[in-house]
Coordinates of C-alpha atoms and ligand atoms in Angstrom, one line a residue:
M680 CA 1.5 17.9 39.4
K681 CA -0.3 14.8 40.6
D682 CA -3.7 16.6 40.7
A683 CA -3.6 17.8 37.1
L684 CA -6.6 16.6 35.2
E685 CA -5.8 17.8 31.7
S686 CA -2.8 18.9 29.6
A687 CA -2.2 21.4 26.9
W688 CA 0.7 20.8 24.5
I689 CA 2.4 23.9 23.2
P690 CA 4.9 23.2 20.4
G691 CA 7.7 25.6 19.5
D692 CA 5.9 27.3 16.6
Q693 CA 2.8 28.2 18.7
L694 CA 4.3 30.6 21.2
M695 CA 1.3 32.9 21.0
P696 CA 0.7 35.4 23.8
D697 CA -3.0 34.7 23.5
H698 CA -2.8 30.9 22.8
P699 CA -6.4 29.6 22.7
L700 CA -5.5 26.7 25.1
L701 CA -4.2 29.1 27.7
D702 CA -7.4 30.7 28.8
S703 CA -7.0 31.6 32.5
A704 CA -10.4 30.0 33.3
H705 CA -8.6 26.6 32.8
Q706 CA -5.5 27.5 34.8
S707 CA -6.4 25.6 38.0
R708 CA -6.8 22.2 36.3
R709 CA -4.6 22.4 33.2
V710 CA -0.9 21.8 33.0
V711 CA 1.2 23.0 30.0
V712 CA 3.6 20.5 28.4
M713 CA 6.4 21.7 26.2
I714 CA 8.8 19.4 24.5
D715 CA 12.3 20.3 23.4
S716 CA 13.0 17.2 21.3
P717 CA 15.1 16.0 18.4
D718 CA 11.8 15.5 16.6
Q719 CA 11.8 19.2 16.3
L720 CA 15.5 19.5 15.3
D721 CA 16.2 16.4 13.4
E722 CA 13.3 15.7 11.0
R723 CA 14.9 18.2 8.6
P724 CA 17.7 19.6 10.8
P725 CA 17.1 23.4 10.7
H726 CA 19.7 26.1 10.4
K727 CA 21.4 26.6 13.7
Q728 CA 20.1 30.1 14.0
K729 CA 16.5 28.8 13.6
A730 CA 17.1 26.0 16.2
T731 CA 18.5 28.6 18.6
L732 CA 15.5 30.9 18.1
M733 CA 12.9 28.3 18.6
L734 CA 14.5 26.6 21.6
S735 CA 15.4 29.8 23.4
A736 CA 11.9 31.3 22.7
M737 CA 10.3 28.1 24.0
R738 CA 12.3 28.3 27.3
H739 CA 11.5 32.0 27.7
Y740 CA 7.8 31.3 26.9
A741 CA 7.7 28.5 29.6
D742 CA 9.3 30.9 32.1
A743 CA 6.7 33.6 31.3
L744 CA 3.9 31.1 31.7
R745 CA 5.2 30.0 35.1
R746 CA 5.4 33.7 36.2
A747 CA 1.8 34.0 35.1
G748 CA 0.8 31.1 37.4
W749 CA 0.7 28.2 35.0
R750 CA 2.1 24.8 35.8
V751 CA 4.6 23.9 33.0
D752 CA 6.2 20.6 32.4
Y753 CA 9.2 21.5 30.1
R754 CA 10.8 18.3 28.8
E755 CA 13.8 17.5 26.9
G756 CA 13.7 14.1 25.3
A757 CA 13.9 11.6 22.5
S758 CA 10.6 12.2 20.7
F759 CA 7.3 13.9 21.1
G760 CA 5.4 10.6 21.4
A761 CA 7.7 9.3 24.1
E762 CA 7.7 12.6 26.1
L763 CA 4.0 13.0 25.9
R764 CA 3.5 9.4 27.1
A765 CA 5.9 10.1 30.0
H766 CA 4.1 13.4 30.8
L767 CA 0.7 11.8 30.9
R768 CA 2.0 9.0 33.1
E769 CA 3.8 11.4 35.5
T770 CA 1.0 13.9 35.8
G771 CA -1.9 11.5 35.7
S772 CA -3.5 13.7 33.1
R773 CA -6.2 11.9 31.1
K774 CA -6.9 14.5 28.5
L775 CA -4.5 16.2 26.1
Y776 CA -5.4 19.4 24.2
M777 CA -3.5 20.6 21.3
M778 CA -3.9 23.2 18.6
E779 CA -3.8 22.0 15.0
A780 CA -0.3 22.2 13.6
A781 CA 0.4 24.7 10.8
E782 CA 2.3 22.1 8.8
W783 CA 0.5 19.3 7.0
Q784 CA 2.8 16.5 8.1
A785 CA 2.8 17.6 11.7
R786 CA -1.0 17.7 11.6
Q787 CA -1.0 14.1 10.4
R788 CA 1.2 13.1 13.3
Q789 CA -1.1 14.9 15.7
H790 CA -3.9 12.7 14.6
Q791 CA -1.7 9.5 14.8
L792 CA -1.1 10.4 18.5
K793 CA -4.8 9.7 19.0
D794 CA -4.0 6.0 18.5
D795 CA -0.6 6.1 20.2
L796 CA -1.4 7.7 23.5
D797 CA -3.5 6.4 26.4
A798 CA -5.5 9.6 26.8
E799 CA -8.4 11.5 25.3
I800 CA -7.1 14.0 22.7
E801 CA -8.8 17.1 21.5
I802 CA -7.4 19.1 18.6
I803 CA -8.7 22.7 18.3
P804 CA -8.4 24.8 15.1
N805 CA -5.2 26.7 14.5
G806 CA -5.8 30.2 15.9
H807 CA -2.6 31.8 14.5
F808 CA -3.8 32.3 11.0
L809 CA -6.5 34.8 10.0
C810 CA -7.8 32.6 7.2
E811 CA -8.7 29.9 9.8
R812 CA -11.3 32.5 11.1
F813 CA -12.4 33.8 7.7
A814 CA -11.3 32.6 4.3
P815 CA -12.7 33.8 0.9
E816 CA -14.6 31.3 -1.0
E817 CA -13.0 29.7 -4.1
K818 CA -15.7 28.9 -6.6
S819 CA -15.5 25.5 -8.2
G820 CA -13.5 25.7 -11.4
R821 CA -12.3 29.3 -10.9
K822 CA -9.0 29.8 -9.2
L823 CA -9.0 32.4 -6.5
V824 CA -5.8 34.4 -7.2
L825 CA -3.9 36.3 -4.6
E826 CA -5.2 39.7 -5.5
F827 CA -8.9 38.8 -4.9
F828 CA -8.1 36.8 -1.8
Y829 CA -6.2 39.8 -0.4
R830 CA -9.0 42.2 -1.2
A831 CA -11.5 39.9 0.5
M832 CA -9.3 39.7 3.6
R833 CA -8.9 43.5 3.8
R834 CA -12.7 43.9 3.5
H835 CA -13.4 41.3 6.1
F836 CA -10.9 42.5 8.7
G837 CA -11.5 46.2 7.8
V838 CA -7.9 47.0 6.9
L839 CA -6.9 50.2 5.1
L840 CA -10.5 51.1 4.2
D841 CA -12.1 54.5 4.1
A842 CA -15.5 55.2 5.6
T843 CA -17.3 53.9 2.6
G844 CA -15.4 50.6 2.6
D845 CA -13.2 51.6 -0.4
P846 CA -9.4 51.1 -0.3
I847 CA -7.6 54.1 1.2
G848 CA -5.6 55.9 -1.5
G849 CA -8.1 54.8 -4.1
E850 CA -6.2 51.6 -5.1
W851 CA -6.1 48.1 -3.6
N852 CA -2.5 47.6 -4.7
F853 CA 0.5 50.1 -5.0
D854 CA 2.9 47.5 -6.4
R855 CA 4.0 49.8 -9.3
E856 CA 5.4 52.2 -6.6
N857 CA 7.4 49.4 -5.0
R858 CA 10.1 48.9 -7.6
K859 CA 13.0 51.4 -7.0
P860 CA 16.4 49.8 -7.6
Y861 CA 19.1 49.9 -5.0
D862 CA 20.7 53.3 -4.5
S863 CA 24.1 53.3 -2.7
K864 CA 23.2 56.7 -1.1
I865 CA 20.4 55.2 1.0
R866 CA 21.4 54.2 4.5
P867 CA 18.9 51.8 6.1
M868 CA 18.9 51.4 9.9
P869 CA 19.7 47.7 10.7
P870 CA 17.2 45.8 12.9
I871 CA 17.4 46.0 16.6
Q872 CA 19.5 43.3 18.2
F873 CA 19.3 41.5 21.5
A874 CA 22.4 40.2 23.3
P875 CA 21.9 36.6 24.4
D876 CA 20.9 36.2 28.0
A877 CA 21.8 33.2 30.1
I878 CA 19.0 31.1 28.7
T879 CA 19.9 31.8 25.1
A880 CA 23.6 31.3 25.8
E881 CA 22.8 27.8 27.2
V882 CA 20.6 27.0 24.1
M883 CA 23.4 28.2 21.8
A884 CA 25.8 25.8 23.5
K885 CA 23.3 22.9 23.2
V886 CA 22.7 23.6 19.5
E887 CA 26.4 23.7 18.7
R888 CA 26.8 20.5 20.6
E889 CA 23.8 18.5 19.4
A890 CA 22.2 20.0 16.2
K891 CA 22.8 17.9 13.2
S892 CA 22.5 20.7 10.6
S893 CA 25.5 21.6 8.6
M894 CA 23.9 25.0 8.0
G895 CA 25.4 28.0 9.8
S896 CA 26.3 28.4 13.4
T897 CA 24.8 30.1 16.4
R898 CA 27.5 32.8 16.2
G899 CA 26.1 36.3 16.2
F900 CA 22.6 35.2 17.3
A901 CA 20.8 38.4 18.3
M902 CA 17.1 37.9 17.5
A903 CA 14.1 38.5 19.8
V904 CA 13.3 35.5 22.0
T905 CA 10.5 36.9 24.2
R906 CA 7.2 38.6 23.5
E907 CA 8.5 41.9 24.8
Q908 CA 11.5 41.7 22.5
A909 CA 9.3 40.7 19.6
L910 CA 7.2 43.9 20.2
Q911 CA 10.3 46.0 20.3
T912 CA 11.4 44.4 17.0
L913 CA 8.0 45.3 15.5
D914 CA 8.3 48.9 16.7
D915 CA 11.8 49.2 15.4
F916 CA 10.7 48.2 11.9
I917 CA 7.6 50.5 12.0
V918 CA 9.7 53.5 13.0
H919 CA 12.9 53.0 11.2
R920 CA 12.3 51.0 8.0
L921 CA 8.6 50.9 7.1
P922 CA 8.6 54.4 5.6
Q923 CA 11.0 53.3 2.8
F924 CA 10.0 49.6 2.7
G925 CA 7.6 50.1 -0.2
A926 CA 9.9 52.1 -2.5
F927 CA 12.8 49.7 -2.1
E928 CA 10.9 46.5 -1.6
D929 CA 12.4 44.8 -4.7
A930 CA 15.9 46.3 -4.4
M931 CA 19.0 44.1 -3.6
A932 CA 22.5 45.1 -2.4
A933 CA 25.7 43.2 -1.6
R934 CA 26.4 45.1 1.6
E935 CA 22.8 45.5 2.8
P936 CA 21.2 42.1 3.5
I937 CA 18.1 43.6 5.2
L938 CA 17.6 47.0 3.4
F939 CA 14.2 48.1 4.6
H940 CA 12.7 44.7 5.2
S941 CA 11.0 43.9 8.5
V942 CA 12.6 40.5 9.4
L943 CA 9.5 39.8 11.4
S944 CA 8.7 36.5 9.7
P945 CA 10.9 34.4 12.1
L946 CA 9.0 35.8 15.0
M947 CA 5.5 35.6 13.4
N948 CA 6.1 32.0 12.3
I949 CA 6.7 30.9 15.9
G950 CA 3.7 32.8 17.2
L951 CA 5.5 35.6 19.1
L952 CA 3.7 38.2 17.0
G953 CA 0.2 37.8 15.5
P954 CA -0.6 38.8 12.0
L955 CA -3.4 41.2 12.8
E956 CA -1.5 43.1 15.4
V957 CA 1.4 43.5 12.9
V958 CA -1.1 44.8 10.3
R959 CA -2.8 47.2 12.7
R960 CA 0.5 48.6 13.8
A961 CA 1.5 49.4 10.2
E962 CA -2.0 50.8 9.5
A963 CA -1.7 53.1 12.5
A964 CA 1.7 54.4 11.2
Y965 CA -0.1 55.4 8.0
H966 CA -2.9 57.2 9.9
A967 CA -0.3 59.0 12.0
G968 CA 1.4 60.2 8.9
A969 CA 4.6 58.2 9.7
A970 CA 4.7 56.1 6.6
P971 CA 3.4 56.5 3.0
I972 CA 0.6 54.4 1.5
N973 CA 2.9 52.4 -0.9
S974 CA 5.0 51.2 2.0
V975 CA 2.1 50.4 4.3
E976 CA -0.1 48.8 1.7
G977 CA 2.9 46.8 0.3
F978 CA 3.8 45.5 3.8
I979 CA 0.2 44.7 4.7
R980 CA -0.2 42.8 1.4
Q981 CA 2.8 40.6 2.5
I982 CA 1.0 39.7 5.7
I983 CA -2.7 39.6 5.2
G984 CA -2.4 38.8 1.6
W985 CA 0.6 36.7 0.7
R986 CA 1.3 35.0 4.1
E987 CA -2.3 34.0 4.6
Y988 CA -2.8 33.0 0.9
V989 CA 0.2 30.6 0.9
Y990 CA -1.0 28.9 4.1
W991 CA -4.5 28.6 2.7
R992 CA -3.4 27.4 -0.7
Y993 CA -0.8 24.9 0.9
H994 CA -3.5 23.0 2.8
R995 CA -5.5 22.7 -0.4
M996 CA -2.5 21.3 -2.3
M997 CA -1.3 18.8 0.3
P998 CA -0.4 16.0 0.0
G999 CA 1.5 15.8 -3.2
F1000 CA 2.7 19.4 -3.4
H1001 CA 6.3 18.4 -2.9
E1002 CA 6.3 16.1 -5.9
R1003 CA 5.0 18.7 -8.4
N1004 CA 7.5 19.1 -11.3
H1005 CA 5.7 20.9 -14.1
W1006 CA 8.9 21.7 -16.1
Q1007 CA 10.3 18.2 -15.6
A1008 CA 13.4 19.7 -14.1
E1009 CA 15.9 16.9 -13.1
Q1010 CA 19.2 18.8 -12.6
P1011 CA 20.5 18.1 -9.1
L1012 CA 21.1 21.1 -6.8
P1013 CA 24.7 22.3 -7.4
D1014 CA 27.2 21.9 -4.6
F1015 CA 27.7 25.6 -4.4
F1016 CA 24.4 25.9 -2.6
W1017 CA 26.2 24.5 0.5
S1018 CA 29.4 26.4 0.1
A1019 CA 28.5 29.7 -1.8
Q1020 CA 31.7 28.9 -3.9
T1021 CA 30.6 30.2 -7.3
E1022 CA 31.8 32.9 -9.6
M1023 CA 28.3 34.2 -10.0
N1024 CA 28.4 37.0 -7.6
C1025 CA 24.7 37.4 -6.9
L1026 CA 24.4 33.7 -6.0
H1027 CA 27.7 33.8 -4.0
Q1028 CA 26.4 36.8 -2.0
V1029 CA 22.9 35.5 -1.4
I1030 CA 23.8 31.9 -0.6
G1031 CA 26.7 33.0 1.6
R1032 CA 24.4 35.1 3.8
V1033 CA 21.8 32.3 4.0
L1034 CA 24.5 29.9 5.1
E1035 CA 25.8 32.3 7.7
T1036 CA 22.6 34.0 9.0
G1037 CA 19.6 31.9 7.8
Y1038 CA 18.2 34.9 6.1
S1039 CA 17.8 36.7 2.7
H1040 CA 14.9 38.9 1.8
H1041 CA 12.1 37.8 -0.4
I1042 CA 13.2 39.3 -3.7
E1043 CA 16.6 37.6 -3.4
R1044 CA 14.8 34.3 -2.7
L1045 CA 12.5 34.8 -5.8
M1046 CA 14.6 36.6 -8.4
V1047 CA 18.1 35.3 -7.6
L1048 CA 17.8 31.8 -6.1
C1049 CA 14.5 30.5 -7.5
N1050 CA 15.0 32.3 -10.8
F1051 CA 18.4 30.5 -11.2
A1052 CA 17.0 27.2 -10.1
L1053 CA 14.0 27.5 -12.5
I1054 CA 16.0 28.5 -15.6
A1055 CA 18.8 25.9 -14.8
G1056 CA 16.1 23.1 -14.5
I1057 CA 17.0 22.1 -10.9
K1058 CA 14.8 19.5 -9.3
P1059 CA 12.0 21.4 -7.3
K1060 CA 12.2 19.0 -4.4
D1061 CA 15.9 19.6 -4.0
V1062 CA 15.5 23.3 -4.0
N1063 CA 12.6 23.1 -1.6
D1064 CA 14.6 21.0 0.8
W1065 CA 17.5 23.5 0.7
F1066 CA 15.1 26.4 1.6
L1067 CA 13.6 24.3 4.4
D1068 CA 17.1 23.6 5.8
G1069 CA 18.5 27.1 5.2
Y1070 CA 16.2 29.7 6.5
V1071 CA 15.4 30.9 10.0
D1072 CA 11.8 31.4 9.1
A1073 CA 11.4 28.2 7.2
Y1074 CA 8.3 26.0 7.7
D1075 CA 6.7 23.7 5.2
W1076 CA 3.5 25.7 5.0
V1077 CA 5.4 28.8 3.8
V1078 CA 8.4 27.4 2.0
T1079 CA 6.6 24.9 -0.3
P1080 CA 4.1 27.3 -1.8
N1081 CA 6.8 30.0 -2.1
V1082 CA 9.4 27.7 -3.7
I1083 CA 7.6 24.9 -5.5
G1084 CA 4.7 27.2 -6.2
L1085 CA 5.7 30.8 -6.8
G1086 CA 9.4 30.5 -7.3
L1087 CA 9.7 27.5 -9.5
C1088 CA 6.1 27.4 -10.9
A1089 CA 6.5 23.6 -10.6
D1090 CA 2.8 23.5 -9.6
G1091 CA 2.0 24.6 -13.2
G1092 CA 0.8 28.0 -12.0
V1093 CA -1.6 27.4 -9.1
V1094 CA 0.1 29.5 -6.5
G1095 CA 1.4 32.1 -8.9
T1096 CA 0.1 33.1 -12.3
K1097 CA 3.4 32.8 -14.3
P1098 CA 7.0 31.6 -14.0
Y1099 CA 9.1 34.4 -12.5
I1100 CA 12.1 34.3 -14.8
A1101 CA 14.5 37.0 -15.6
S1102 CA 17.9 37.5 -17.3
A1103 CA 20.8 39.4 -15.8
A1104 CA 19.3 42.7 -16.9
Y1105 CA 16.8 42.5 -14.0
I1106 CA 19.4 41.7 -11.4
N1107 CA 21.7 44.4 -12.8
R1108 CA 18.9 47.0 -12.7
M1109 CA 17.8 46.2 -9.1
S1110 CA 21.1 45.5 -7.4
D1111 CA 24.8 46.2 -7.3
Y1112 CA 25.8 42.5 -7.6
C1113 CA 26.8 42.7 -11.2
K1114 CA 29.4 45.4 -10.5
G1115 CA 31.5 42.9 -8.5
C1116 CA 31.0 39.9 -10.8
R1117 CA 33.4 38.3 -13.3
F1118 CA 30.5 37.8 -15.8
D1119 CA 29.1 40.4 -18.1
P1120 CA 25.4 41.0 -17.4
K1121 CA 25.0 42.4 -21.0
A1122 CA 26.5 39.4 -22.8
R1123 CA 24.1 36.7 -23.9
T1124 CA 26.7 34.2 -25.1
G1125 CA 30.5 33.9 -25.1
D1126 CA 33.1 33.2 -22.4
D1127 CA 32.1 36.2 -20.2
A1128 CA 28.3 35.9 -20.7
C1129 CA 26.3 35.9 -17.5
P1130 CA 24.8 32.4 -17.1
F1131 CA 21.4 34.0 -16.2
N1132 CA 21.3 35.2 -19.8
F1133 CA 21.9 32.1 -21.8
L1134 CA 19.9 30.0 -19.3
Y1135 CA 17.0 32.5 -19.6
W1136 CA 16.9 32.4 -23.4
N1137 CA 17.4 28.6 -23.3
F1138 CA 14.3 28.3 -21.0
L1139 CA 12.2 30.5 -23.3
L1140 CA 13.3 28.4 -26.4
R1141 CA 12.6 25.1 -24.6
F1142 CA 9.2 26.1 -23.4
E1143 CA 8.2 28.6 -26.1
R1144 CA 4.9 27.0 -26.9
Q1145 CA 3.7 26.7 -23.3
L1146 CA 4.9 30.2 -22.4
R1147 CA 3.2 31.7 -25.4
A1148 CA -0.1 30.4 -24.1
N1149 CA 0.3 32.4 -20.9
P1150 CA -0.8 36.0 -21.5
R1151 CA 1.5 37.3 -18.7
M1152 CA 4.5 35.8 -20.5
G1153 CA 3.8 37.5 -23.8
P1154 CA 6.6 40.2 -23.6
N1155 CA 9.2 37.7 -22.6
V1156 CA 8.4 35.3 -25.4
L1157 CA 8.2 38.1 -28.0
G1158 CA 11.8 38.8 -27.3
L1159 CA 12.7 35.6 -29.0
K1160 CA 12.0 37.1 -32.4
H1161 CA 15.3 39.0 -32.0
L1162 CA 17.3 35.8 -32.0
N1163 CA 18.1 34.3 -35.4
E1164 CA 18.6 30.6 -35.8
A1165 CA 22.4 30.6 -35.3
E1166 CA 22.0 32.6 -32.1
R1167 CA 19.3 30.2 -30.8
Q1168 CA 21.7 27.3 -31.4
T1169 CA 24.6 29.1 -29.7
V1170 CA 22.4 29.9 -26.6
Q1171 CA 21.3 26.2 -26.4
R1172 CA 24.8 24.9 -26.8
Q1173 CA 26.2 27.2 -24.1
A1174 CA 23.4 26.4 -21.7
A1175 CA 23.8 22.6 -22.2
A1176 CA 27.6 22.9 -21.6
F1177 CA 27.1 25.0 -18.5
L1178 CA 24.5 22.6 -17.1
K1179 CA 26.7 19.6 -17.8
K1180 CA 29.5 21.2 -15.7
L1181 CA 27.1 22.2 -13.0
Ligands
SF4_1360 FE1 24.6 37.5 -11.2 FE2 25.1 37.6 -13.8 FE3 25.0 39.8 -12.4 FE4 27.0 38.1 -12.2 S1 26.5 39.2 -14.0 S2 26.0 39.1 -10.5 S3 26.0 36.2 -12.3 S4 23.3 38.5 -12.8

């Protein structure tokens, strides 16, 4: 390595097959440095499944680069800074390239390294997000909402358009066809699994030995850790679950943690799959007649719309995003978020599966976990930290806009357009959780009343004036007219007593 002139640092969330720093034209004079460091694991210790995924994928990526002829300095050490200094010293490399981090804080640290390292540093734009190549313009004073961001992205990248440039199917958005409740007769095919190889087994042992997270274990780890396996995971979703993804996108079930979801986010968020290739694969399934438009459009909207939108919005709201607390929510996160020990069956089931596997699908994140946290007035920062610690696909750029923004509306409605709150009626309609619950989803108050009910009405009463001003909250607030004064007081008393015990 003594003759290396320059280095390229590839962190664990940039394992892209076409990484812009790995152009073969540079191969003869560039050495790749990868650092498996507690900086990665300890800043917010991740769920053990996430730590296993990232570290195993990094090691496989390093091996693949070596097979492709790259020199790779794979280091395990105390910190990124210390390891980069040691790498530069040992290789004699005088220039260090890096791609801009997706997370804001990591980006700041990259810039600090310019002062800390005795080398020239060049940071190139992040090539893993489409909105870094093209982003719709937000006119001053007019918020660019998701729907128009999404349409602009589809137009620019030519996704699901007919020959005249109009949306295929005649609509931009088929959301109204994506709301079927859970049906116990449906039998989704579970995602493809990969038995751990020797590298993954070694990583699992290291994570169990060294990781500081109290979340989960490495047991049952079966995710893709190579590019080839990631492509198989994509194919498996397109063939087996995409056709029904749309119809059951919002459904929830106690025994079906995945239903028809793709579970591609953990792989996309570390770079093993690119957003446009995923979108093109789904689009091709539509053109081949293998999946209906409501599924394909709904899935593509998650990727080219929502995923890109939250990344784009996040970088416009940092720093200070984590401190947003529009509803002045000060209740600490209940202990049951770390144990799943609660009589509320929906929360018991969803939290239990997050603790065990690091995953629950998006509607459970939004309409069970965040819905509860919002109507119970739990501190947004606490909730956000729990999501960061708990999920296998968690990164600040995606968690914070989804939790503090959409889920808790703690940003006052910048990411979303309204607070997503619902009583037990919604959960009862969309899932089978209420069947196994000791609470009555139809009771608003009383000993058996579902806490989602009195907390929901309490939230409406507390913020009635503010909510009335939001045209999208009209129907919710109108429901208050059915509550007489005595019922209002009972709701508020029961909510206060419940929150005190929480
Ligand atoms: Fe959740 Fe309430 Fe249904 Fe129980 S009754 S599962 S707490 S929504």
